[in-house]
Each structure stands twice: as structure tokens, then as C-alpha cells.
Short mmCIF file of C-alpha atoms in Angstrom, two decimals:
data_model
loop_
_atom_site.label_atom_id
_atom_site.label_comp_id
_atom_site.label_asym_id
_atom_site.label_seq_id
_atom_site.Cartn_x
_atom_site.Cartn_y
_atom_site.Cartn_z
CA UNK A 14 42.44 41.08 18.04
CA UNK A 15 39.72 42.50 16.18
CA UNK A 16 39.62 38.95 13.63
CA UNK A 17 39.10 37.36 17.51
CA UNK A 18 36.54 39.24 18.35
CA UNK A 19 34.31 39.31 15.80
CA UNK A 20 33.73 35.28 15.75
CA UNK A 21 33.32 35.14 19.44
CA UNK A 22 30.34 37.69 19.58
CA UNK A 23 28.73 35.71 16.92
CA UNK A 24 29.14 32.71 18.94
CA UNK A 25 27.61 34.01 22.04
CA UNK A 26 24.40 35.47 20.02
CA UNK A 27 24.27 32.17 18.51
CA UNK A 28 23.97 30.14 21.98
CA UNK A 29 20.77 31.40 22.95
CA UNK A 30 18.97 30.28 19.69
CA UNK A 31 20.67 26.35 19.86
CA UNK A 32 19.21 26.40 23.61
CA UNK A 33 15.73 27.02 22.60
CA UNK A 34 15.30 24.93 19.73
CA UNK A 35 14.29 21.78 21.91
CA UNK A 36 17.03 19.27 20.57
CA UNK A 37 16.66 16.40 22.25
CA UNK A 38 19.70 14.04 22.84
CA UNK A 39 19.33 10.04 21.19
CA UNK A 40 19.59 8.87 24.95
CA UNK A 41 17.10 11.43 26.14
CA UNK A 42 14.33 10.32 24.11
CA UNK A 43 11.79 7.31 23.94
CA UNK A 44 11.19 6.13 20.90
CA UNK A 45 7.06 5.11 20.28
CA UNK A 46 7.08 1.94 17.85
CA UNK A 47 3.40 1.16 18.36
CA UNK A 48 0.57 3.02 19.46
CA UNK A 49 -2.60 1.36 20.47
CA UNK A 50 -6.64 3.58 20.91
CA UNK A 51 -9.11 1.68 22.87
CA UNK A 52 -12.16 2.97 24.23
CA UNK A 53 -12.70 2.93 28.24
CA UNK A 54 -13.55 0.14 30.08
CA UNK A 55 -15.56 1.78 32.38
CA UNK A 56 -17.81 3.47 29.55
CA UNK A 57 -16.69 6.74 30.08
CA UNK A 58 -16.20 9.54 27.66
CA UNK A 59 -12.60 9.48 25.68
CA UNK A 60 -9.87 7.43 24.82
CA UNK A 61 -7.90 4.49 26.52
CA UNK A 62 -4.45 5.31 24.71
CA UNK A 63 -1.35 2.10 24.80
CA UNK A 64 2.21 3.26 23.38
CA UNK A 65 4.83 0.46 23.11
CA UNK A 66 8.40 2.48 23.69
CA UNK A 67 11.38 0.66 22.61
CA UNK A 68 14.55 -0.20 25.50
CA UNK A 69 17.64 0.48 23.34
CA UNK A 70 19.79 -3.06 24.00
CA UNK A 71 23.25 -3.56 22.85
CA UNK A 72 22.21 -7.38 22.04
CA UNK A 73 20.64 -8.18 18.50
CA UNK A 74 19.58 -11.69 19.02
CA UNK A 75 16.29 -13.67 19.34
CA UNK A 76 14.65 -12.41 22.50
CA UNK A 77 16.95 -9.83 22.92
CA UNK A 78 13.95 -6.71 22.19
CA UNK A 79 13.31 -4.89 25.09
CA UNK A 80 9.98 -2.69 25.64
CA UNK A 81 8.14 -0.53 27.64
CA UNK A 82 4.04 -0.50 27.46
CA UNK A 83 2.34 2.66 29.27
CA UNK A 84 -0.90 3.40 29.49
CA UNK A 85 -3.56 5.21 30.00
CA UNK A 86 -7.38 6.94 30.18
CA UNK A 87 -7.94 10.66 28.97
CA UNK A 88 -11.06 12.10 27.55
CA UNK A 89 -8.64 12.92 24.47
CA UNK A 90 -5.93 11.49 22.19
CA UNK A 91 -3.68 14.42 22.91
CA UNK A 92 -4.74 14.75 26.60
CA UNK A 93 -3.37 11.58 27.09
CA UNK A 94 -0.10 11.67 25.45
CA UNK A 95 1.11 14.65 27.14
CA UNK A 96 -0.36 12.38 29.99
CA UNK A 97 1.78 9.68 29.37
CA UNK A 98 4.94 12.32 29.40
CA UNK A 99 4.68 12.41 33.28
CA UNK A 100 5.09 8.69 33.47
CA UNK A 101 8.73 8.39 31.68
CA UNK A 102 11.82 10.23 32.23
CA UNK A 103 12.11 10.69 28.74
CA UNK A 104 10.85 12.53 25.28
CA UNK A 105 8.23 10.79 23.94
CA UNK A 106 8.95 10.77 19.88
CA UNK A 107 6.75 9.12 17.33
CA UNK A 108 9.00 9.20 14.41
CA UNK A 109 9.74 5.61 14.51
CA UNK A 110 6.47 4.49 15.28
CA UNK A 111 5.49 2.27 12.11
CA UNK A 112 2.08 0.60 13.85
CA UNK A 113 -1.40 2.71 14.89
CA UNK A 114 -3.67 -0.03 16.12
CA UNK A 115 -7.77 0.52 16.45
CA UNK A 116 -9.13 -1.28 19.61
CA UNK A 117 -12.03 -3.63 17.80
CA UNK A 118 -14.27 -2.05 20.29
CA UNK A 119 -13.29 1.63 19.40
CA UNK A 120 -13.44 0.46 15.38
CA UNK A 121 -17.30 -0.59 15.44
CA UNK A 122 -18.03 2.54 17.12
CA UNK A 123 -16.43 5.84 15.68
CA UNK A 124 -12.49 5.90 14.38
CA UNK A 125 -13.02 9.68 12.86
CA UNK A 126 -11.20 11.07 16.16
CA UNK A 127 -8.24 8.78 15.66
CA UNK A 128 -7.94 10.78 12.41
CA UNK A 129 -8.16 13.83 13.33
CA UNK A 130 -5.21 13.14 15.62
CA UNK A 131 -3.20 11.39 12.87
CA UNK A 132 -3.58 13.58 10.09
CA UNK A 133 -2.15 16.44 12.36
CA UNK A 134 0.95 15.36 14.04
CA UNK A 135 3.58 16.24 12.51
CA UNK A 136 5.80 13.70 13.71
CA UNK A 137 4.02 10.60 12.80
CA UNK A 138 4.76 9.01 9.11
CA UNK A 139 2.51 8.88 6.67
CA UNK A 140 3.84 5.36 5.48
CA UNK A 141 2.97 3.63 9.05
CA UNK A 142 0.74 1.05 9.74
CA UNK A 143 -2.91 0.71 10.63
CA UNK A 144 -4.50 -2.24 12.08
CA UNK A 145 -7.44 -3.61 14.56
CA UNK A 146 -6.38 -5.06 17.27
CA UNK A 147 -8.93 -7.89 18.68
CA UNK A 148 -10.25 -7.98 21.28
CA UNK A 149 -8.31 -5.05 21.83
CA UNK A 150 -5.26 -2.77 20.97
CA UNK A 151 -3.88 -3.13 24.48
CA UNK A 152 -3.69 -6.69 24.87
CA UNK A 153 -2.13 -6.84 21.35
CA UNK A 154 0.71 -4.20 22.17
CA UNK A 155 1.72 -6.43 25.39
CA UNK A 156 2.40 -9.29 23.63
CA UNK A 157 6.07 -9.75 23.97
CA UNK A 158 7.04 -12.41 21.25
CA UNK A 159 10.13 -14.32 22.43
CA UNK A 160 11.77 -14.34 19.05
CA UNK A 161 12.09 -10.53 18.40
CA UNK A 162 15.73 -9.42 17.96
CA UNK A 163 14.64 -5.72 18.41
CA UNK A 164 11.45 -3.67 19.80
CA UNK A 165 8.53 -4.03 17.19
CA UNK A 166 10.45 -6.32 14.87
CA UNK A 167 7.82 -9.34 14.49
CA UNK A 168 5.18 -6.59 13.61
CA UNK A 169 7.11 -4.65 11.38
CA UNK A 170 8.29 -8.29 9.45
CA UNK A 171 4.70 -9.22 9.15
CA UNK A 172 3.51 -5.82 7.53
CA UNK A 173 6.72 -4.71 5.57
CA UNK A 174 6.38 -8.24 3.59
CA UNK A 175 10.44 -8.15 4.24
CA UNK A 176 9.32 -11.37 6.18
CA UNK A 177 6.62 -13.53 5.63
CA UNK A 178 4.80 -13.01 2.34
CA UNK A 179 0.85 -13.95 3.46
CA UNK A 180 -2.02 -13.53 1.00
CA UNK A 181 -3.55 -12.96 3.93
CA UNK A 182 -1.89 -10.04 5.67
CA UNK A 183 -2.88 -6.82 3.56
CA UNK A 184 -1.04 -3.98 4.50
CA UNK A 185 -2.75 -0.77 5.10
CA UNK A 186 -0.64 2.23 5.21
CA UNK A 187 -2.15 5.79 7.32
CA UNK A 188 -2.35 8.15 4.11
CA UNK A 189 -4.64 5.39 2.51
CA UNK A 190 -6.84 4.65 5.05
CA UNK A 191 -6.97 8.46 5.10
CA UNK A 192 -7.15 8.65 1.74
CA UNK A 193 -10.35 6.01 1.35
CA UNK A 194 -12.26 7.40 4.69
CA UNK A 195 -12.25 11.32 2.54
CA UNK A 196 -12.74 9.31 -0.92
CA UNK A 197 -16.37 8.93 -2.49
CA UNK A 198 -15.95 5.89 -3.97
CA UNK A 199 -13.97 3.90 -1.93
CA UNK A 200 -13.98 2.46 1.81
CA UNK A 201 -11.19 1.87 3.88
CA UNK A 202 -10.04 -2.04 5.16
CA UNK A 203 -7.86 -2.79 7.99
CA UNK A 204 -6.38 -6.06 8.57
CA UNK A 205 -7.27 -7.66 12.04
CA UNK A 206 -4.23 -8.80 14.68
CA UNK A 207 -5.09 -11.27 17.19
CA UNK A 208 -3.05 -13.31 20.02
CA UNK A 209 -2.22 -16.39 19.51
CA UNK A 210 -0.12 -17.52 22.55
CA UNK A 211 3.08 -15.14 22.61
CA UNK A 212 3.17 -14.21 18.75
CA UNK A 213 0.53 -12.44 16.49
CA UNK A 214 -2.27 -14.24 13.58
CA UNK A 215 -2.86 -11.61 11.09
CA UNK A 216 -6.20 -14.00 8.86
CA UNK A 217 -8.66 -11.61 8.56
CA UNK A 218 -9.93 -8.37 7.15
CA UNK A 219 -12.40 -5.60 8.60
CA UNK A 220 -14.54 -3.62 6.40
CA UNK A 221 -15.38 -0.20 7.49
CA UNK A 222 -17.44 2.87 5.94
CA UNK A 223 -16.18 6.02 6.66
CA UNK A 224 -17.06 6.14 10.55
CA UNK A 225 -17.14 2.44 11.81
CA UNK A 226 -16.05 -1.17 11.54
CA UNK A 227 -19.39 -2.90 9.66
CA UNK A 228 -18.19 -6.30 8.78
CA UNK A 229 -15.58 -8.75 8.95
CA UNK A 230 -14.53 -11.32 6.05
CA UNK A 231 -12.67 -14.54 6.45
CA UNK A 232 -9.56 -15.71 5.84
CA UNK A 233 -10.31 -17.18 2.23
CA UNK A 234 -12.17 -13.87 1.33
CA UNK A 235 -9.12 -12.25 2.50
CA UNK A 236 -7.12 -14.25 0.30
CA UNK A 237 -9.88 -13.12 -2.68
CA UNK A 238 -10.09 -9.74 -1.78
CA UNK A 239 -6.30 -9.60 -2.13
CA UNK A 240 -5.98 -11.61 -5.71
CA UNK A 241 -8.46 -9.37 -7.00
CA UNK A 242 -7.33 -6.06 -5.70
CA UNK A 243 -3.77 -6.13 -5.26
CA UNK A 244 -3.01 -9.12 -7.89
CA UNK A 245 -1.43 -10.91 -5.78
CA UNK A 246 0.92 -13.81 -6.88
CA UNK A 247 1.89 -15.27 -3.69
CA UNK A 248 -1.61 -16.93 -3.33
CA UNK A 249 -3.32 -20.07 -3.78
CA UNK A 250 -6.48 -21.36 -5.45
CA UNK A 251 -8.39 -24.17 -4.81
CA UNK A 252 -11.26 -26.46 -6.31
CA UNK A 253 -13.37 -29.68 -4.44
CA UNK A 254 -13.65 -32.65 -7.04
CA UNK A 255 -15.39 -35.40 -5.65
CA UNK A 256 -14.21 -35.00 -2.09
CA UNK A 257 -10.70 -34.15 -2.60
CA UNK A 258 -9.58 -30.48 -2.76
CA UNK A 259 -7.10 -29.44 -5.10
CA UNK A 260 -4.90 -26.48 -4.77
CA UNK A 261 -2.86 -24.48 -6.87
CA UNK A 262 0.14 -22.14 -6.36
CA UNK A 263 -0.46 -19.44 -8.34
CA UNK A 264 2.36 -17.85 -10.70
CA UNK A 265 0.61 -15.35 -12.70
CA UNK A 266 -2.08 -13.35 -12.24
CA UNK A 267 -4.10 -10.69 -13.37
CA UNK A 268 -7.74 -8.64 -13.12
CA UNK A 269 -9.56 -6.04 -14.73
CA UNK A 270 -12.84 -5.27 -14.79
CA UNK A 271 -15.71 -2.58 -15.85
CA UNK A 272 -19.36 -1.58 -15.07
CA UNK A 273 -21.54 -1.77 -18.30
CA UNK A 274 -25.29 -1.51 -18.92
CA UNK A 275 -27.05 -4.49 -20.21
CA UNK A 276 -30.89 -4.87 -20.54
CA UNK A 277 -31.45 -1.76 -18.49
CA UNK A 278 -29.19 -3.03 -15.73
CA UNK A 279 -25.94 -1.96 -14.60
CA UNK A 280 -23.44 -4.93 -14.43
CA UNK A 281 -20.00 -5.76 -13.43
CA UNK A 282 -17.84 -7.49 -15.36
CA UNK A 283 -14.66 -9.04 -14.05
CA UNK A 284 -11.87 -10.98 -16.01
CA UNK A 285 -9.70 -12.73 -13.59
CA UNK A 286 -6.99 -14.92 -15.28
CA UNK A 287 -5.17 -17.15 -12.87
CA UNK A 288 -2.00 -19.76 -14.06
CA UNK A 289 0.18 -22.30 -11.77
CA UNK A 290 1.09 -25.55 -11.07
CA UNK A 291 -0.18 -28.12 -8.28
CA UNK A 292 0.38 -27.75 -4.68
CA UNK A 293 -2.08 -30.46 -3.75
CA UNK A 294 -3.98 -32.74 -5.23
CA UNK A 295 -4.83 -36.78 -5.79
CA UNK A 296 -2.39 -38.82 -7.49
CA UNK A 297 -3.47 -39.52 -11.02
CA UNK A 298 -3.96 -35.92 -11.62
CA UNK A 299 -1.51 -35.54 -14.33
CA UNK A 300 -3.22 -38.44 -16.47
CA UNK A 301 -6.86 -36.03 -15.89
CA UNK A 302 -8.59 -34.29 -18.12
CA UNK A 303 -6.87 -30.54 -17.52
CA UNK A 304 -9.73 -28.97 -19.50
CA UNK A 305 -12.45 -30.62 -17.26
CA UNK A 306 -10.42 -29.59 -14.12
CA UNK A 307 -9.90 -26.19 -15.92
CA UNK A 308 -13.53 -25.58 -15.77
CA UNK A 309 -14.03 -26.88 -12.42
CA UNK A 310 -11.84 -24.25 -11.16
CA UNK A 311 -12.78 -21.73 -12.87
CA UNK A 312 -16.91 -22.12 -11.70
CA UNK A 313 -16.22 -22.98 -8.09
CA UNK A 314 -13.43 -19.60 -7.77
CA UNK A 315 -16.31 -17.46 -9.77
CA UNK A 316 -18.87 -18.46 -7.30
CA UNK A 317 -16.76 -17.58 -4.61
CA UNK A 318 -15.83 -14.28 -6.07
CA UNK A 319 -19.73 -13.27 -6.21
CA UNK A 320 -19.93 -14.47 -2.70
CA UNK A 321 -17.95 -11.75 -1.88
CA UNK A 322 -19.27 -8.97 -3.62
CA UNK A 323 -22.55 -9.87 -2.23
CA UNK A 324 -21.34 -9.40 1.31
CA UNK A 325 -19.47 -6.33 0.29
CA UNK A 326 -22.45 -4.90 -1.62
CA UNK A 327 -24.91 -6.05 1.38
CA UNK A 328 -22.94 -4.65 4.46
CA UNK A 329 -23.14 -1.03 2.29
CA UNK A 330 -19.48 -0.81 1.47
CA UNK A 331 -16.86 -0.46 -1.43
CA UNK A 332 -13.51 -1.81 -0.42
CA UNK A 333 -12.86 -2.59 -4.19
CA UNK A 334 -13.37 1.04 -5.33
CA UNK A 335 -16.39 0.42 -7.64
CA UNK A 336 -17.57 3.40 -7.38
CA UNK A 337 -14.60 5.21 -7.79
CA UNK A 338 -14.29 3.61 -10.77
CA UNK A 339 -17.55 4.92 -12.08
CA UNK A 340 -16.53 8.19 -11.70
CA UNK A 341 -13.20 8.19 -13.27
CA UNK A 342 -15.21 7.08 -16.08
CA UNK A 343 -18.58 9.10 -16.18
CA UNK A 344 -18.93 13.28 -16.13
CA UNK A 345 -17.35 14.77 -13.33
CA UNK A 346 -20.45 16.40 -11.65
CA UNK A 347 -22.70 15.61 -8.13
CA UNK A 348 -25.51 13.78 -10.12
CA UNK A 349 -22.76 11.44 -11.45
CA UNK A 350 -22.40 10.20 -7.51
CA UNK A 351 -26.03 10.29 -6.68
CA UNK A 352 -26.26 8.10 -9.62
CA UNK A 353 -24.27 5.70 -8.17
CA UNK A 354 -25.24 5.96 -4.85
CA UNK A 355 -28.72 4.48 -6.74
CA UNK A 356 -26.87 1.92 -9.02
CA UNK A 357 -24.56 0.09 -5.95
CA UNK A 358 -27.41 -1.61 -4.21
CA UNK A 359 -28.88 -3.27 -7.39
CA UNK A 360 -25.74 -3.91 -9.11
CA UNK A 361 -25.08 -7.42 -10.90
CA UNK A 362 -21.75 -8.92 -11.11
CA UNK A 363 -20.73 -11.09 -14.08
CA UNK A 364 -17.59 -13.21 -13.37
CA UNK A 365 -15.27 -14.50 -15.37
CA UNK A 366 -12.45 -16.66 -13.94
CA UNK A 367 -10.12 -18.21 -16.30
CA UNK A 368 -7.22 -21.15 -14.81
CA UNK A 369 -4.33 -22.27 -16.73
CA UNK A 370 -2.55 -25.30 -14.94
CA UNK A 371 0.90 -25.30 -15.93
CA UNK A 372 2.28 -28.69 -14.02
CA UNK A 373 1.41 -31.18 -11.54
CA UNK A 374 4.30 -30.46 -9.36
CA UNK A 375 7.85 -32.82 -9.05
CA UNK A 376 5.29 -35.65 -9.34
CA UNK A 377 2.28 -36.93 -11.76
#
């Protein structure tokens, strides 16, 4: 009786501690797969806050996704997602929530809050999403795209790469753009997401310092910005010879570069080495010079690379990490950034670009 006992008063002091620990049934709660920050419309203090929840559906096919967009106004982030609690009859979790979108508005004035807010919930993943939405997060968030087999899948193709592989989509994950807003060295990006009907164009890239939105860049400095950064191989390169633009799917390639002093200046030296066949071009191309065409390439590509760092280096940020770089490789001490902090406005860039052309293609 005893061997009875004994398990059933440890059952009964073990109740009260599984009734407090606020488990929350899978049908009780509302999953959060996107979360858009606006500021008011009204220009009032705080935060216009958008959370996409996800309908669970027992349908995976195109169209099938089900969601539920809330909103609403609060002169705080948190404010207004306990806010938002009163509105559904369910627990509002952010574990699944892979997409934290910046209304452009909110991104040219201040994003710091948004941080603050991020970097201290516990429940919200470190590998998630940022992005601008334009002209605002809202808007973005409603867009209901009639392909989607499940809530947030188009968004989470486009970013996780596990879909469409654009040289013009750059990721940016929350502990990076974290990461680059604390970093001397370094500024954050954020890829833009704009409506386009009832699906999503993800072209262009937003360059912020560590408060605000300063500049945007377009979709072929996107694709630049990406090559040279990330190295990235599913890109093209092209090249204007007499009219006729010439294009080439690149294969391999690679980038390094370093900051040197020469003459008394500081200069940047980049080696970019790009190889590929023809995507486009004029028939007759195989019977061309490749050496001539080599060079053309490889002038027209380094003149748009210095475009680039001139806008960069004009608009006051670092997206490439520059400065970081000089750091890494210069004593570790507070005159080392106050040197830079000098150097950055008057630095020169030297570019190198060197094309291979491996092929014309199935045809000469």
C-alpha cells in the first residue's frame, strides 16, 4: 500500500508546477511568420506594428496558405504586441517568424528601437530575416500571393535561396544586421521588397549607417555589390560593343582586395577575377578577337565597380567592411579608428577586373 502511496503524493505535488509553467497547446497558439514596423500615419509618437499569423490548413497546394494580418498603433513595440493579444483568441508565438520587415518610412528615420526590441525577445531567431518594405511594411505583409502552398512560403523561398537563386536578392539575417549596426567598420544593408501585383520584386538594396536608411542602389549595383562581397556565382556580367550588349554567365568567381599607401595616399586595391561562357551576344562572336573583348569587359565592369564605391564612399557608409578591414590589419587601439575615420573620405580605389570567356554558348 505503502509502494501506492508514495508515487501518488509525488504526482499530486507535481500537478501544481505543470499548471504554472504556461504550456501552450499547438492548437492554442498563433504562429507569427512575419512581422512588419511602420511609423504612424497620423505623425504621432510610436510604432504602427503588422504581424502576419499563419491559418493551419490541412491542404498543401498552390493557393492553399491561409493568413491572418492584425494590426495596429502603440507608442511602443511591446505595447503593441501585448495589444495585438486582445485581438486573437490565441497565443501569439514568434518562434516561427523567419521575416522582420522595416517600413521605408520608419528606415530613413531611426531603426535603433526596432533593435532594442529584437535583440531582447527571447523567442525570436537569430537566423530570421530583415528587410524594407516599400512603401511600407504593411502593404507588403497583405499581399496574399495566389501561388503559396503554406503561410509565408513565397517569402521564405525568395530569402532561403531554396527557391529562386537572384544575384539580386541578398539575404540579411537579424544577428548581422545587429552585428554591423554595433560594428566600427561596417554598415548594415537590407534588401528592399516591393509589390508587384499579387507577388513580391526583391531588385534593390538600401544602405544604412547605424541609425537610418541613407541611400538606395540599383539593381545592377546590387548585382555588384553581391559579386564582390559575397562572390557570387549565380550572376551575370555584361559589356556594350558597338551597340550590342554582351552578357556573360558567370562560373567562377573570386575577390580580394587590400588598402595600401602609395604616394602619400591611401588606396584600394581590388582583384576581381571573373570566368564564363556567353549568355548573349551577336552572332560572329566566336570568330572575335576574345582578347579584345577580354579587355572590353574587363574596363567597362572596373568602371562600374568605382561607380559604386563612389556612391558608397559619398553617402558616408561602409557596406563592404573597409574599414573593418583596416583594423584587422593595423594596431588594435582608438587612434587606429580615428585614423580611418580621416582616411575613408579621401580614399582612392584601384580596380582590377580580370574576364576569362570560356565558350560562346551551344552556338558560334
Amino acid at each position: 500500500m505503502k509502494r501506492v502511496r508514495l508515487p501518488l503524493l509525488l504526482l499530486m505535488l507535481l500537478l501544481p508546477l505543470t499548471s504554472s509553467c504556461g504550456f501552450r497547446d499547438i492548437d492554442k497558439r498563433f504562429f507569427v511568420i512575419a512581422m512588419g514596423i511602420d511609423q504612424p500615419s497620423n505623425g504621432a509618437k510610436g510604432f504602427n506594428v503588422t504581424l502576419r499569423l499563419a491559418v493551419p490548413s490541412p491542404k498543401i497546394e498552390p493557393g492553399s496558405g491561409k493568413n491572418q494580418v492584425v494590426s495596429i498603433q502603440a507608442t511602443s513595440i511591446a505595447e503593441a504586441v501585448r495589444l495585438l493579444k486582445a485581438h486573437v483568441d490565441k497565443e501569439l508565438d514568434f518562434g516561427h517568424c523567419k521575416v522582420f520587415m522595416l517600413g521605408e518610412g520608419l528606415a530613413r528615420n531611426n531603426h535603433t528601437d526596432m533593435l532594442r526590441w529584437l535583440s531582447r525577445r527571447r523567442d525570436v531567431q537569430s537566423v530570421a530575416y530583415m528587410a524594407i518594405g516599400h512603401p511600407d511594411a504593411k502593404s507588403i505583409l497583405n499581399i496574399a500571393p495566389p501561388d503559396e502552398r503554406y503561410p509565408g512560403n513565397t517569402l521564405f523561398l525568395m530569402f532561403g535561396k531554396d527557391g529562386t537563386q537572384s544575384s539580386y536578392l541578398v539575404p540579411v539575417y537579424v544577428f548581422d544586421f545587429i552585428r554591423r549596426t554595433e560594428e566600427r567598420g561596417i554598415d548594415p544593408v537590407l534588401p528592399i521588397i516591393r509589390a508587384e501585383g499579387k507577388s513580391y520584386v526583391i531588385t534593390r538594396l538600401a544602405l544604412l549607417d547605424k541609425t537610418k536608411l541613407v541611400e538606395t542602389i540599383t539593381p545592377a549595383q546590387t548585382e555588384t555589390y553581391s559579386q564582390i562581397r559575397n562572390q557570387d556565382s549565380k550572376s551575370t556580367v555584361a559589356a556594350v560593343k558597338d551597340g550590342d550588349t554582351m552578357v556573360i554567365n558567370v562560373d567562377r568567381i573570386s575577390s580580394h582586395y587590400k588598402i595600401v599607401k602609395a604616394n602619400g595616399e591611401h588606396v584600394l586595391r581590388l582583384h576581381l577575377r571573373v570566368s564564363g561562357i556567353f549568355e548573349e551576344a551577336p552572332l560572329g562572336i566566336y570568330e572575335a578577337n576574345w582578347d579584345k573583348l577580354e579587355e572590353l569587359f574587363n574596363e567597362q565592369i572596373a568602371s562600374e565597380i568605382e561607380k559604386l564605391f563612389k556612391k558608397v564612399q559619398h553617402a558616408g557608409v561602409d557596406p563592404f567592411g573597409f574599414g573593418l578591414r583596416y583594423r584587422a590589419t593595423h594596431a588594435g587601439s582608438p587612434q587606429t579608428w580615428k585614423d580611418w575615420e580621416r582616411i575613408y573620405p579621401n580614399l582612392k580605389f584601384d580596380i582590377h577586373v580580370r574576364v576569362k570567356i570560356d565558350g560562346t554558348g551551344l552556338v558560334k
